[in-house]
């Protein structure tokens, strides 16, 4: 028998990949499941970007392998985007590396820096890819707590009191997924200080800064580039281009060169048309984000009503593509609640426990569905609640 490599033995199949299979089966059996689980933007990318992509696809000369470092035009566009929206100066030749989404950046950064046995600080709750990439690289996941009481920000004083000698890297992500905590410039500054003081590479994953958020922040906004800091960014959410796979990592030139070693041995560059289209996307004026956010605001109102129907408490200041709510004490089992909503109401929402134990008492609802679909989900949830009350 051919056995799976040890590095994958303690890594489960991604929760969504399993659950989407279940949803597909239900749909095949004739149910019309409303999937409010995943944060895959459903609106169209900027029209200029689509047109450039189509033209590029028709250009016979644009189909060869591309540079591992992305085109100079794309690196320049990222650098100008950072200057305009984050007031951060990035040298496009040395401090920016285009990626196929930020998720692959998580994996490349882990493979570039994490040695067997190195500890990596990972948020609980947080995006599951940080822990998975750490384990695949042979590192040891050391979760740090994020709690509602502390606005989902790390307690750096508590961390500082611990033995950090084996910690090589720390993942942070503001606006935070799944909680929607916005983060502050002051918190970012504290994190950079913490990393520098403890010789830790701080990796800030920043794909949500434009969603329902008027003041996009970069980890570099306060103090510029540091040898202790990296930032990932992405067009997946900000430009509705999740399937296109365009992202980037920014940081000190030495890190960009090191990450390139990992990357250039895995992929062979990104399709030229995608890169040219991404340049167009990055040129969008502020109105692009405003228009997008007006739609998300409308949707969020409906999701807030869903949260109310489900007796969840939630913070209306949260940002990003989801609404994160705490279930009431009456709910004994969140997994059961989520399955009941799936099987009895035909609506899929995400249980908070998949993001870590501090998410145990929470659920997350995505804003990536049309208003009509969300309204239908709201009606189904009202109905579901009535049935449950009548059965009680
Ligand atoms: C926190 C976080 N980081 C990264 C990603 C991946 O984004 P990308 O599409 O750029 O790979 C996601 C996607 O859901 C995310 O929630």
XYZ file of C-alpha atoms and ligand atoms in Angstrom:
408
model
C 0.000 0.000 0.000
C 1.234 3.469 -0.795
C 0.971 5.539 2.371
C 0.460 9.262 2.587
C 3.535 11.305 3.547
C 3.966 11.910 7.260
C 3.740 15.661 6.750
C 0.115 15.278 5.676
C -0.942 12.679 8.208
C -2.157 15.158 10.800
C -3.732 17.531 8.347
C -7.398 17.083 7.697
C -9.084 17.697 4.410
C -10.109 21.334 4.343
C -13.495 21.611 6.136
C -15.099 23.369 3.194
C -13.938 20.788 0.704
C -15.770 18.135 2.765
C -18.853 20.230 3.403
C -19.150 21.372 -0.203
C -19.296 17.686 -1.173
C -22.214 17.229 1.220
C -23.959 20.311 -0.197
C -23.414 19.032 -3.758
C -25.085 15.747 -2.776
C -28.065 17.577 -1.281
C -28.399 19.716 -4.405
C -28.159 16.622 -6.614
C -30.987 15.109 -4.561
C -33.154 18.103 -5.492
C -32.604 20.445 -2.550
C -31.736 24.031 -3.301
C -29.158 24.777 -0.634
C -28.310 28.428 -0.051
C -24.602 28.403 0.642
C -23.618 31.246 2.966
C -20.427 29.513 3.980
C -17.593 30.544 1.793
C -16.291 34.064 1.082
C -16.103 33.797 -2.680
C -17.206 37.159 -4.134
C -20.125 36.717 -6.539
C -19.997 40.154 -8.185
C -18.151 40.918 -11.427
C -14.542 42.115 -11.514
C -13.856 45.598 -12.948
C -15.039 45.662 -16.574
C -11.716 47.175 -17.764
C -9.910 44.175 -16.333
C -12.239 41.727 -18.078
C -11.739 43.478 -21.416
C -7.969 43.452 -21.080
C -8.083 39.746 -20.238
C -10.212 38.965 -23.295
C -7.916 40.967 -25.589
C -4.877 39.230 -24.112
C -6.439 35.819 -24.649
C -6.793 36.716 -28.329
C -3.165 37.757 -28.638
C -1.282 34.810 -30.140
C 1.950 35.979 -28.577
C 0.806 36.145 -24.967
C 0.621 32.464 -24.055
C 4.154 31.549 -23.097
C 5.676 31.061 -19.651
C 6.026 34.258 -17.699
C 8.630 35.584 -15.294
C 8.612 34.120 -11.772
C 8.655 37.689 -10.469
C 5.598 38.855 -12.428
C 5.687 41.567 -15.088
C 7.308 44.917 -14.211
C 3.933 46.536 -14.996
C 2.139 44.423 -12.396
C 4.763 45.055 -9.733
C 4.535 48.784 -10.494
C 0.728 48.663 -10.287
C 0.914 46.987 -6.854
C 3.398 49.584 -5.706
C 1.156 52.454 -6.899
C -1.878 50.838 -5.247
C 0.009 50.705 -1.958
C 1.113 54.331 -2.305
C -2.410 55.519 -3.086
C -4.486 53.574 -0.584
C -2.084 52.653 2.224
C 0.440 55.534 1.887
C 3.194 52.946 1.809
C 6.209 53.251 -0.501
C 7.232 49.905 -2.034
C 10.049 49.536 -4.538
C 8.347 47.628 -7.363
C 11.588 45.939 -8.394
C 12.694 44.623 -5.043
C 9.920 44.820 -2.449
C 6.919 43.348 -4.277
C 6.374 39.808 -5.494
C 3.124 38.952 -7.326
C 1.596 35.638 -6.297
C -1.261 33.454 -7.412
C -3.403 34.514 -4.476
C -2.274 35.128 -0.944
C -3.001 31.550 0.099
C -0.006 30.286 -1.842
C 1.998 33.025 -0.145
C 1.180 31.472 3.231
C 2.612 28.213 1.991
C 5.714 29.788 0.367
C 6.527 31.884 3.422
C 6.238 28.799 5.635
C 8.448 26.747 3.325
C 10.958 29.569 3.098
C 11.392 30.208 6.802
C 10.089 27.387 8.988
C 12.534 24.657 9.958
C 11.598 21.326 11.502
C 10.605 22.079 15.112
C 10.399 25.866 14.760
C 7.382 27.329 16.511
C 4.882 29.491 14.674
C 2.363 31.737 16.435
C -1.051 31.213 14.869
C -4.261 33.069 15.807
C -7.109 31.195 17.504
C -9.560 31.795 15.913
C -7.944 32.311 12.528
C -7.663 31.238 8.905
C -6.937 27.468 8.975
C -4.255 27.701 6.261
C -1.703 29.206 8.701
C -1.654 26.077 10.860
C -1.758 23.692 7.887
C 1.129 25.438 6.096
C 3.157 25.435 9.315
C 2.664 21.711 9.798
C 3.422 20.876 6.179
C 6.671 22.818 6.532
C 7.530 20.751 9.648
C 6.909 23.547 12.130
C 5.066 23.427 15.428
C 1.827 25.400 15.678
C 1.590 27.515 18.804
C -1.842 29.060 18.987
C -2.286 32.444 20.608
C -5.672 33.508 21.914
C -7.886 36.125 20.390
C -10.972 36.928 22.429
C -13.964 39.188 22.119
C -13.054 40.843 25.439
C -9.793 42.063 23.911
C -11.390 43.077 20.597
C -9.820 39.998 18.982
C -6.348 41.546 19.277
C -3.391 39.516 20.590
C -2.480 39.984 24.237
C 1.168 40.848 23.617
C 1.960 41.280 27.296
C 0.802 37.743 28.043
C 2.781 36.442 25.077
C 5.884 38.349 26.143
C 5.829 36.544 29.499
C 6.133 33.191 27.746
C 9.266 31.491 26.420
C 9.455 32.668 22.822
C 12.937 31.371 22.086
C 11.739 28.809 19.552
C 9.248 31.091 17.806
C 10.343 31.916 14.264
C 7.224 33.384 12.744
C 3.871 34.907 13.726
C 0.698 35.144 11.618
C -1.619 38.106 12.037
C -4.562 39.209 9.935
C -6.454 42.513 10.239
C -9.200 43.050 9.266
C -9.452 39.714 10.934
C -11.152 36.713 9.456
C -13.424 35.264 10.834
C -14.264 37.855 13.513
C -14.277 41.003 11.358
C -12.144 42.871 13.907
C -10.695 45.840 12.099
C -7.358 46.214 13.891
C -5.808 49.596 14.579
C -2.632 51.414 13.580
C -1.641 51.299 17.236
C -2.137 47.531 17.391
C -0.084 47.094 14.198
C 2.684 49.198 15.693
C 2.645 47.098 18.862
C 2.916 43.944 16.766
C 5.887 45.230 14.776
C 7.632 46.201 18.044
C 6.898 42.785 19.486
C 8.348 41.056 16.401
C 11.489 43.176 16.369
C 12.079 42.737 20.091
C 11.713 38.965 19.899
C 13.413 38.275 16.571
C 10.189 36.972 15.034
C 9.099 37.328 11.415
C 5.654 38.956 11.563
C 3.469 37.979 8.609
C 0.420 40.129 8.097
C -2.256 38.653 5.856
C -4.319 41.568 4.549
C -6.930 40.487 1.976
C -9.971 42.202 3.566
C -8.849 45.798 4.030
C -11.174 47.236 1.394
C -14.345 45.397 2.362
C -16.775 47.522 4.401
C -13.776 49.432 5.637
C -13.141 53.099 4.813
C -9.596 53.196 6.128
C -7.453 50.413 4.654
C -4.393 49.798 6.800
C -1.133 48.115 5.949
C 1.283 46.762 8.524
C 3.795 49.074 6.810
C 1.578 52.191 7.083
C 3.148 53.378 10.329
C 6.814 52.539 10.023
C 7.509 51.411 6.481
C 9.423 48.290 5.505
C 11.142 46.289 8.238
C 13.260 43.151 8.053
C 10.872 41.647 10.584
C 7.659 42.113 8.646
C 5.948 40.711 5.568
C 2.519 41.512 4.179
C 0.302 39.461 1.896
C -2.428 41.081 -0.136
C -4.852 39.920 -2.778
C -7.325 40.955 -5.454
C -9.632 38.073 -4.547
C -11.970 40.105 -2.339
C -11.143 43.720 -3.170
C -11.712 43.229 -6.933
C -13.998 40.191 -7.048
C -11.216 38.181 -8.643
C -10.960 35.170 -6.314
C -10.891 32.659 -9.156
C -8.252 34.558 -11.107
C -5.642 33.935 -8.425
C -3.841 37.228 -8.103
C -2.126 38.338 -4.933
C 1.217 39.568 -3.705
C 3.722 39.627 -0.912
C 5.495 42.823 0.081
C 8.524 43.200 2.286
C 12.232 43.656 2.632
C 14.169 42.739 -0.512
C 16.021 39.915 1.238
C 12.688 38.219 2.023
C 11.376 38.718 -1.492
C 14.501 37.030 -2.858
C 14.207 34.165 -0.396
C 10.511 33.571 -1.096
C 11.300 33.592 -4.795
C 13.517 30.546 -4.257
C 10.504 28.618 -2.915
C 8.119 29.978 -5.528
C 10.278 29.592 -8.628
C 10.685 25.911 -7.858
C 6.931 25.356 -7.771
C 5.148 27.441 -10.409
C 6.214 28.853 -13.744
C 4.701 32.308 -13.678
C 1.173 33.652 -14.053
C -0.683 33.953 -17.390
C 0.231 37.269 -19.022
C -3.437 38.147 -19.626
C -4.228 37.758 -15.932
C -1.326 40.001 -15.011
C -2.324 42.671 -17.537
C -5.901 42.566 -16.319
C -4.746 42.833 -12.709
C -2.907 46.043 -13.628
C -6.236 47.463 -14.829
C -8.012 46.284 -11.695
C -5.452 47.971 -9.464
C -6.039 51.301 -11.238
C -9.680 51.459 -10.139
C -10.679 54.715 -8.461
C -12.034 54.846 -4.931
C -15.594 54.720 -6.345
C -14.997 51.099 -7.320
C -14.646 50.125 -3.653
C -17.551 52.411 -2.641
C -19.906 50.798 -5.150
C -18.890 47.342 -3.975
C -19.355 48.267 -0.346
C -22.798 49.760 -0.919
C -23.938 46.347 -2.100
C -22.263 44.631 0.850
C -23.964 47.087 3.249
C -27.370 46.165 1.873
C -26.575 42.476 2.213
C -25.162 42.917 5.682
C -28.487 44.357 6.870
C -30.190 41.097 5.924
C -27.468 39.000 7.530
C -27.809 41.052 10.717
C -31.496 40.095 10.700
C -30.520 36.443 10.307
C -28.219 36.755 13.287
C -31.088 38.297 15.277
C -33.421 35.465 14.266
C -30.831 32.979 15.453
C -30.533 34.873 18.771
C -26.885 35.623 18.129
C -25.071 38.660 19.477
C -22.700 40.463 17.144
C -20.673 43.638 16.801
C -21.949 46.027 14.157
C -18.500 47.627 13.843
C -17.015 44.524 12.267
C -15.695 44.712 8.690
C -14.841 42.247 5.926
C -16.863 39.774 3.920
C -18.668 38.029 6.787
C -20.768 38.606 9.849
C -19.512 36.819 12.954
C -21.997 36.221 15.731
C -22.061 34.527 19.131
C -24.776 31.945 19.695
C -26.937 32.164 22.796
C -26.268 30.052 25.884
C -29.327 27.965 25.000
C -27.486 26.432 22.048
C -25.841 23.293 23.382
C -24.042 22.162 20.256
C -23.037 24.580 17.480
C -22.186 21.755 15.030
C -25.704 20.414 15.506
C -27.205 23.877 15.019
C -25.293 24.324 11.756
C -26.348 20.876 10.523
C -29.957 21.548 11.525
C -29.908 24.807 9.582
C -28.405 22.949 6.614
C -30.728 19.963 6.641
C -33.954 21.594 7.882
C -33.667 25.110 6.436
C -31.468 24.380 3.423
C -28.997 27.115 4.384
C -25.315 26.504 4.955
C -23.490 28.714 7.430
C -20.044 28.195 8.892
C -19.512 27.041 12.480
C -16.888 29.113 14.271
C -15.060 26.077 15.673
C -13.379 25.402 12.333
C -11.294 28.504 12.998
C -10.122 27.292 16.414
C -11.446 26.641 19.912
C -12.023 30.351 20.616
C -14.584 30.245 17.834
C -16.552 27.419 19.482
C -19.550 29.539 20.428
C -19.757 31.471 17.177
C -21.099 31.202 13.639
C -20.027 33.038 10.489
C -22.294 34.105 7.640
C -20.896 35.191 4.277
C -22.034 38.308 2.396
C -21.233 36.706 -0.973
C -24.803 36.079 -2.132
C -27.314 38.274 -3.901
C -29.855 40.181 -1.828
C -32.715 37.971 -3.094
C -30.868 34.837 -2.048
C -30.075 36.294 1.357
C -33.702 37.332 1.825
C -34.781 33.792 0.919
C -32.292 32.429 3.458
C -33.693 34.803 6.074
C -37.224 33.535 5.406
C -36.075 29.927 5.652
C -34.354 30.643 8.947
C -37.520 32.286 10.327
C -39.463 29.202 9.281
C -36.841 26.908 10.794
C -37.072 28.825 14.049
C -40.850 28.440 14.117
C -40.618 24.686 13.549
C -38.027 24.384 16.316
C -40.107 26.434 18.761
C -43.191 24.357 17.954
C -41.231 21.134 18.465
C -39.744 22.299 21.768
C -7.630 35.383 5.984
C -7.495 34.898 4.590
N -6.272 34.902 4.029
C -6.087 34.480 2.768
C -7.136 34.014 2.011
C -6.863 33.512 0.626
O -6.996 34.500 -0.298
P -6.481 34.344 -1.783
O -7.665 34.136 -2.623
O -5.756 35.611 -2.055
O -5.536 33.176 -1.827
C -8.411 33.979 2.539
C -9.521 33.438 1.735
O -10.593 33.186 2.117
C -8.593 34.437 3.863
O -9.807 34.424 4.444
